[in-house]
XYZ file of C-alpha atoms in Angstrom:
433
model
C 101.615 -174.402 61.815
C 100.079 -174.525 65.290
C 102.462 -173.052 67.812
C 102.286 -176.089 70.172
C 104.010 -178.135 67.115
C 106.978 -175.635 66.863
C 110.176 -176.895 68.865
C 110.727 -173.890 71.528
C 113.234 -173.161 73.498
C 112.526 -173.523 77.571
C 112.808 -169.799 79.124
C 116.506 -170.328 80.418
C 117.735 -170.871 76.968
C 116.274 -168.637 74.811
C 117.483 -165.618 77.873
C 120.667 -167.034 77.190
C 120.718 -166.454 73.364
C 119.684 -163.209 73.515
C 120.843 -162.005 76.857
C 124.599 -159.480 76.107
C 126.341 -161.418 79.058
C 126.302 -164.346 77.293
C 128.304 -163.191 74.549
C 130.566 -161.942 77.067
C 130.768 -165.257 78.896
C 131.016 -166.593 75.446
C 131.860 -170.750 76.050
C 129.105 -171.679 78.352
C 127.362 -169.820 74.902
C 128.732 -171.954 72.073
C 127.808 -175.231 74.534
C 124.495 -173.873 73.945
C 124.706 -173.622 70.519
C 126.450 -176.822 70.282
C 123.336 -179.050 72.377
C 120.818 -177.124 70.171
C 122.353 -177.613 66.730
C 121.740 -181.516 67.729
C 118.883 -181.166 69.601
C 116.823 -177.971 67.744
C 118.798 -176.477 65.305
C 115.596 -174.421 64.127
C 114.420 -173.474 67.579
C 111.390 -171.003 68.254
C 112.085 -168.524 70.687
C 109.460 -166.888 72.590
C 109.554 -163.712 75.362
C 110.146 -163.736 78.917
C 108.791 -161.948 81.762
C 111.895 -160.118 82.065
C 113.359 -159.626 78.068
C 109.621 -159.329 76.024
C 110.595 -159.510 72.153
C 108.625 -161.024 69.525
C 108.988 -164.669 69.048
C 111.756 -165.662 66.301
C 113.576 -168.759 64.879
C 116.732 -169.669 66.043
C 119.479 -171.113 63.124
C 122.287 -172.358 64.893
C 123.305 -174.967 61.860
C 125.656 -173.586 59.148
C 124.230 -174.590 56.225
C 120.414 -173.265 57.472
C 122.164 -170.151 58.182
C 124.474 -169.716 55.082
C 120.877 -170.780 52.733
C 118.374 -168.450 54.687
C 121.914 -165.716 54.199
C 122.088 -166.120 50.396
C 118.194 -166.198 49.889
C 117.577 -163.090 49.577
C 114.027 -163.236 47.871
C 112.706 -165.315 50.361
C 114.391 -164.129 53.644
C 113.991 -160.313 53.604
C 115.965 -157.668 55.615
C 112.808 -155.436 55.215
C 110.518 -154.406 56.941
C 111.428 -155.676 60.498
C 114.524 -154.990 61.760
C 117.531 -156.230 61.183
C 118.843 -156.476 64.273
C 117.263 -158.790 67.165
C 115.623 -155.941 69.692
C 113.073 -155.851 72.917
C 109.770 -154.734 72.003
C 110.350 -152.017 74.105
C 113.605 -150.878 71.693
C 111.261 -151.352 68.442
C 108.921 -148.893 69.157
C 111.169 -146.369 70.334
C 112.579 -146.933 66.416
C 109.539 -146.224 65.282
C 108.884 -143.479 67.046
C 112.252 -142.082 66.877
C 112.431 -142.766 62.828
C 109.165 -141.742 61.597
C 107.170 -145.515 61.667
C 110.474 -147.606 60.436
C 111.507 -150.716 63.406
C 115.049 -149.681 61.668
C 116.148 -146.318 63.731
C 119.317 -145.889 61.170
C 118.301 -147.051 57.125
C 121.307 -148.110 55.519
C 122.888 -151.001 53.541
C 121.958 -153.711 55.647
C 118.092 -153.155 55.912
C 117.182 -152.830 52.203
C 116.251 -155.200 49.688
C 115.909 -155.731 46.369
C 116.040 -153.138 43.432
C 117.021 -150.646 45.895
C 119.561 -152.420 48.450
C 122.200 -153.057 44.781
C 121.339 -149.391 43.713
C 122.261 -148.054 46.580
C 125.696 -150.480 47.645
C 127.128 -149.676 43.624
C 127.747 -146.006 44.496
C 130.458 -147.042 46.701
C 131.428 -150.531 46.249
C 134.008 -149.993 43.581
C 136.068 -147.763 46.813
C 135.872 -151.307 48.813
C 137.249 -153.571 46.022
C 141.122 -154.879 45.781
C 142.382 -153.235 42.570
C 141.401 -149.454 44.189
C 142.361 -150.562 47.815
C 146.161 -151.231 46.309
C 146.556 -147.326 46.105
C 145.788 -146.659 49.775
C 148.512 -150.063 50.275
C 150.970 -147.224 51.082
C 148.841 -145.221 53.475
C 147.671 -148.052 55.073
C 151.149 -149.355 56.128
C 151.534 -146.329 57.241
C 148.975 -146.010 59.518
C 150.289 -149.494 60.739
C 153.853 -148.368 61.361
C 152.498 -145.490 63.512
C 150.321 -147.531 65.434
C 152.935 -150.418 66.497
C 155.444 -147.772 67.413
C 152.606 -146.400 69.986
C 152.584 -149.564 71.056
C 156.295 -150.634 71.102
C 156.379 -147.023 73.043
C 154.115 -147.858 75.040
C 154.995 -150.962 76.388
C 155.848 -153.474 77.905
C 152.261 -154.161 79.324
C 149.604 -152.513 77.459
C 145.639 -153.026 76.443
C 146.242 -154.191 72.748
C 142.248 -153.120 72.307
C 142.981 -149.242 73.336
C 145.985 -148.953 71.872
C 145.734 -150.931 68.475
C 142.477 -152.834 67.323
C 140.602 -149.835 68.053
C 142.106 -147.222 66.474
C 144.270 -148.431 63.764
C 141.121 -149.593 61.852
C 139.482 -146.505 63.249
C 141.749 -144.562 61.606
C 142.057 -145.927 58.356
C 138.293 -146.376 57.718
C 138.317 -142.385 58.142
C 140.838 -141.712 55.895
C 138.734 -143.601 52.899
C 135.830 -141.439 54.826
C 136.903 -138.029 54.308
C 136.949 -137.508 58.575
C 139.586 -135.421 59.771
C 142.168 -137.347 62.000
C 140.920 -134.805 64.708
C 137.537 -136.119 65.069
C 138.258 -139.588 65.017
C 137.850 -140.244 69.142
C 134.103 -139.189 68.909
C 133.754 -141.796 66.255
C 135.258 -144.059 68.102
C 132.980 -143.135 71.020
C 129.739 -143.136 69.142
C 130.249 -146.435 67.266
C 130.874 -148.222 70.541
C 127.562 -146.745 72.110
C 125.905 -148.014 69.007
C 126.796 -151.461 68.972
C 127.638 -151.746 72.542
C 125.121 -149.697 74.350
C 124.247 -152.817 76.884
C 127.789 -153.062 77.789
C 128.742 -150.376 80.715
C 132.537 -149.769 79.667
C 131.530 -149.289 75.681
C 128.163 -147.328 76.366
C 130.767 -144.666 78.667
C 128.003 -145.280 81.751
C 130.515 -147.334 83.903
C 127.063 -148.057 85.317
C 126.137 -152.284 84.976
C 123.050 -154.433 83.920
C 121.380 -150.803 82.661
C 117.504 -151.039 81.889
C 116.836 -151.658 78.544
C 115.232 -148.062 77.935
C 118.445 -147.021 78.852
C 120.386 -148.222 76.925
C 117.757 -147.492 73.766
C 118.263 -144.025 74.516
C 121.897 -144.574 74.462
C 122.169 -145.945 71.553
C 119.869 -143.270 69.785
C 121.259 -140.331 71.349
C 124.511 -141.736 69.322
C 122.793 -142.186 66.318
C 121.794 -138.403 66.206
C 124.936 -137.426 66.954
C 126.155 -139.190 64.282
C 123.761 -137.413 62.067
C 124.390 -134.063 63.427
C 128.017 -135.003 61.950
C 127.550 -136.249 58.541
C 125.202 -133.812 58.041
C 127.738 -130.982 58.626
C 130.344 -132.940 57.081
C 127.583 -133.214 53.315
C 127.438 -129.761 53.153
C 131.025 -129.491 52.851
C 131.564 -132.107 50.503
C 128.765 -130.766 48.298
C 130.680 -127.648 48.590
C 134.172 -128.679 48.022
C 134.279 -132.443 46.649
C 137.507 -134.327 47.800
C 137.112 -137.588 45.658
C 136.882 -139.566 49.383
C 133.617 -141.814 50.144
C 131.968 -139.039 51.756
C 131.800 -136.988 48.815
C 130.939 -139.760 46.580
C 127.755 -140.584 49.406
C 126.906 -136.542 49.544
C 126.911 -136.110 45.626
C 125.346 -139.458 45.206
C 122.249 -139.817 42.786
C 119.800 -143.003 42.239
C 117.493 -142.849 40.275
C 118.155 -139.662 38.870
C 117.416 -137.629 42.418
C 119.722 -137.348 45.292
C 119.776 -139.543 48.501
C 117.423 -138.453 51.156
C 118.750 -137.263 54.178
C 117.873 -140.207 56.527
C 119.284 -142.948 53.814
C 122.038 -140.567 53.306
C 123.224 -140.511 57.318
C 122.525 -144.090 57.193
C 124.853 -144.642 54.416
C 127.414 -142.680 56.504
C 126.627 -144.379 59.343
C 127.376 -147.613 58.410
C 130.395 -147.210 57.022
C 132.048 -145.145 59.762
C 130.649 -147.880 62.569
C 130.906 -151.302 60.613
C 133.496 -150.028 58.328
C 136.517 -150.466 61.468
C 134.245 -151.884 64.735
C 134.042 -155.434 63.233
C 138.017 -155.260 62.137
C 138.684 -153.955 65.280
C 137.494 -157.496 67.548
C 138.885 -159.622 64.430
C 142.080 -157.850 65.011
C 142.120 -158.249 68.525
C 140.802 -162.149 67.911
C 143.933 -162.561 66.075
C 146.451 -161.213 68.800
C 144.733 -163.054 71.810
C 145.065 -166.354 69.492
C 149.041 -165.459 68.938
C 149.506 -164.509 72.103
C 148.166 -167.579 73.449
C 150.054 -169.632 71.455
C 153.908 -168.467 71.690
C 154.413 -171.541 69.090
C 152.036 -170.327 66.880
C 153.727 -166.535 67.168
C 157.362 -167.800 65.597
C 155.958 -170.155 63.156
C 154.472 -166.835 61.105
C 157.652 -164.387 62.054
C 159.219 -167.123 60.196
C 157.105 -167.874 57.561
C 154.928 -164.895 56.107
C 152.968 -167.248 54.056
C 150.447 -168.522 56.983
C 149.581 -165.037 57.472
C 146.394 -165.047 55.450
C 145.300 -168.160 57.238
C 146.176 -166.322 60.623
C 143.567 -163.505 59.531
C 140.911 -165.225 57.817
C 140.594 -168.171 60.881
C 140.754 -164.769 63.619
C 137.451 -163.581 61.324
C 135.890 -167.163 62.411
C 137.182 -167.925 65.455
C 136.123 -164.010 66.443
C 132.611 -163.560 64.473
C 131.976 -159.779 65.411
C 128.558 -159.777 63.511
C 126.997 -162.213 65.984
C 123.589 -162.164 64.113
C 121.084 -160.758 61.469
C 117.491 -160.602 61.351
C 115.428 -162.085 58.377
C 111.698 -161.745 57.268
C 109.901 -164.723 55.758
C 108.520 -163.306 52.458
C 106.610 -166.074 52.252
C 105.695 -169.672 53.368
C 108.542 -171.791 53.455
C 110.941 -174.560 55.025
C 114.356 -173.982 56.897
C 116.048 -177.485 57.942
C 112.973 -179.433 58.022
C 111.393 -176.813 60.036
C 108.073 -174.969 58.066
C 108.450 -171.109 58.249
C 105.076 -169.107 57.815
C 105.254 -165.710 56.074
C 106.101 -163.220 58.232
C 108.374 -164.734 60.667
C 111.337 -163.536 62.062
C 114.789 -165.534 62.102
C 117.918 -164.907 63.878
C 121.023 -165.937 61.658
C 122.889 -166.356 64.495
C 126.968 -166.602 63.006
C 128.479 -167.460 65.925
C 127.101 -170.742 66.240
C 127.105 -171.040 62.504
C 130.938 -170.676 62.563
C 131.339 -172.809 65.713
C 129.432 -175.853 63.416
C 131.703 -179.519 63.672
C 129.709 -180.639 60.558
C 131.727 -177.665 58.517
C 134.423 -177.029 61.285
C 136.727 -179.263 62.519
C 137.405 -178.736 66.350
C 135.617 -175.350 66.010
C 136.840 -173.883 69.383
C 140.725 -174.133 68.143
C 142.666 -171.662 66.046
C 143.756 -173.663 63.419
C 145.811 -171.197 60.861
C 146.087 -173.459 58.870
C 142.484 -174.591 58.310
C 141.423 -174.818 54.634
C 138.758 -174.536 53.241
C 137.582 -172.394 56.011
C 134.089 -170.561 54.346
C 133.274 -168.788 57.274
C 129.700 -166.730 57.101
C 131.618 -163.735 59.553
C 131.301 -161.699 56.448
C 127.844 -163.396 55.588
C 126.690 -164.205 51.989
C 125.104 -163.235 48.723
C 123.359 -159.781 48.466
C 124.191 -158.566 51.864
C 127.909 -159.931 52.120
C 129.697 -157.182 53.912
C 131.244 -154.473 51.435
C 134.505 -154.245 53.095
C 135.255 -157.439 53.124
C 138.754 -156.773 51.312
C 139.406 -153.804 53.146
C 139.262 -155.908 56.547
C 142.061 -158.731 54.869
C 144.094 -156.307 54.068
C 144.096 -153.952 57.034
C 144.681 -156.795 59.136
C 147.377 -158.507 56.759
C 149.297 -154.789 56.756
C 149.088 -154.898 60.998
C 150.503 -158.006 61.094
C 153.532 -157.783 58.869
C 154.389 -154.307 60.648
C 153.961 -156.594 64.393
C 155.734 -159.348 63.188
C 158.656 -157.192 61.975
C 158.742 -155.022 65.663
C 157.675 -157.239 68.178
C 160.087 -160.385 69.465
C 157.562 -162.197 71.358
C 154.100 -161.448 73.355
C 152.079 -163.267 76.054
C 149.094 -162.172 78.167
C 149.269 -160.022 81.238
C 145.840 -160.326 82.035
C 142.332 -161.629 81.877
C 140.815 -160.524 78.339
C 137.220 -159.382 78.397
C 134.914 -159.262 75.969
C 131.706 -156.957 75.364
C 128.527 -157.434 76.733
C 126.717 -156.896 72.928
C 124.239 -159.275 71.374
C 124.868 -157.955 67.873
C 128.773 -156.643 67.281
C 131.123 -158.570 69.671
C 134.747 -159.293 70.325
C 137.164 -158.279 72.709
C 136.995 -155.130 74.614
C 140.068 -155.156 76.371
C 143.525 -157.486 75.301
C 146.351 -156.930 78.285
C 149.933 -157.915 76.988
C 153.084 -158.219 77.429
C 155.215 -157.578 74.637
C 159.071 -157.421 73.459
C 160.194 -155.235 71.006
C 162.886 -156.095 69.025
């Protein structure tokens, strides 16, 4: 198709849909979405002057977004990467990875034989009939956490004190990570996925240059390496029946995991495994807390508690986007896709949609059937899926049981990140019961 026929976005838009400040700003973003899902929901998106990236489709329409998702044959997650980058960032990958535009290899940027090979020799950890005996632990975890916070109070950043480590912590329990080591995983995952943001990258320095923040984010990924790798060696030696021993021991194909599949594995599981639950989490609590109403109908009736969680997933989206590969020539919403071409899945406008959402913008908990794509679909769906539901379902029931009442204090902010958003700081006011 001759690129003068393809519907592109003019330069001020397509800055806005990749720029990290607008996921920050985050309404003046989802008015975006909302004019282009009527005006171009499959939208070609070229460079500017000032962001240079290789031109991609834009899918702001939830059922373009939950096909190319589930098409897995046609819409690949290899070899480009998976997640939208600058030129500038993709060959630093390379360079930093050996050739590869992905500069960690895990879950998310394999396909098919290998991508089910690999996500079998943990999966059966991640579903519900093994996750009921860590229940206990879990709740634990949860009871320690809101006393913190009942101690803590009565003003206090929900995001430091709860939705970031409570997740944190239990993710690293099903790890194998001593509780000791837990703040520079909390540290590295947030320069990871929020190395253009200054509070999350640790800079305290704003609008950094992009090789900056590339350098930021790669310095934590060989950290993170560093770590695992030290941590293998003593799971090889002394297995412990956690995940870590089950990724260091792991075989497919009859031969161990390399080593940079094998950090990756790590990797993603440390990061994604409690980041994502982390801004659902604190989606949840700015919804409550917004809504006093809202906040006594659940104390008082447990049973809209799952609707609570899986509508702060939507409302939230922390996986803002993936990156596909057209395998071949084909057709996305009327729109013809040559082989080759890169797509940006882009979930936040998917779960914003009126066609599938009514009054997107509102926390409804009580909004059914709510098929949200924050966990995405087929293949690729996210692993801990269950793990997230009932982390945040165990939170809940422990805040409902402590905590009378809570309202803001403050202005919440959210992170400057393209990729993994949310909240990155939640003031309240809270009383304890």
């Amino acid at each position: 198709m001759a690129t003068q026929d393809k519907p592109r976005l003019d330069p001020v838009t397509a800055r806005a849909v990749i720029d990290p400040t607008s996921y920050a700003a985050w309404d003046p973003l989802l008015d975006t979405f909302d004019r282009l899902r009527e005006e171009m929901p499959v939208a070609w998106v070229e460079a500017s002057e000032d962001a240079v990236h290789p031109p991609f489709w834009l899918l702001t329409r939830y059922d373009d977004a939950m096909r190319v998702s589930k098409d897995n044959a046609t819409f690949l997650n290899n070899p480009r990467t998976v997640v939208f980058s600058l030129t500038e960032g993709i060959e630093f990958a390379k360079q930093f990875s050996g050739g590869s535009e992905h500069m960690v290899a895990s879950l998310v940027t394999f396909d098919a034989p290998i991508h089910m090979k690999y996500r079998k020799l943990t999966q059966e950890w991640f579903m519900p009939k093994n996750l009921r005996g860590i229940e206990d632990e879990i709740r634990k975890i949860a009871q320690a956490t809101v006393q913190r916070m009942i101690d803590a109070g009565p003003e206090l950043d929900f995001c430091k004190l709860v939705s970031a480590p409570y997740p944190l912590h239990v993710v690293m329990q099903i790890l194998g990570v001593p509780e000791e080591d837990e703040p520079r995983m909390l540290m590295l995952t947030q320069q990871l996925f929020g190395g253009s943001d200054e509070d999350l990258n640790q800079s305290g320095i704003k609008d950094l240059p992009p090789d900056v923040i590339t350098q930021i984010v790669a310095g934590a990924v060989k950290d993170f390496e560093a770590y695992f790798a030290k941590l293998t060696a003593e799971k090889r030696a002394n297995p412990s029946g956690d995940v870590a021993s089950t990724i260091a021991n792991a075989m497919v194909d009859g031969e161990p995991l390399n080593d940079r599949d094998m950090m990756g594995y790590y990797i993603i599981v440390a990061a994604a495994g409690h980041d994502t639950t982390s801004a659902s989490t604190a989606g949840a609590m700015l919804a409550l807390a917004q809504d006093p109403e809202q906040w006594a109908k659940v104390k008082a009736d447990r049973s809209l508690l799952p609707g609570i969680v899986e509508e702060a997933i939507r409302w939230t989206t922390p996986v803002q986007h993936f990156m596909r590969t057209a395998a071949e020539d084909t057709e996305v919403g009327g729109q013809k896709i040559a082989k080759g071409d890169w797509l940006m899945i882009n979930y936040v406008a998917a779960n914003h949609d009126p066609a599938v959402f009514d009054d997107p913008r509102h926390f409804d908990a009580a909004r059914s059937p709510n098929r949200h794509l924050a966990f995405g679909a087929g293949a690729h769906q996210c692993l801990g899926l269950h793990l997230a539901r009932l982390e945040m379902r165990i939170l809940f029931e422990t805040l409902l049981d402590r905590i009378d009442s809570v309202e803001l204090a403050g202005e919440p902010a959210r992170s400057k990140s393209t990729f993994v958003g949310g909240l990155k700081t939640l003031p309240l006011r809270i009383k304890a019961i």
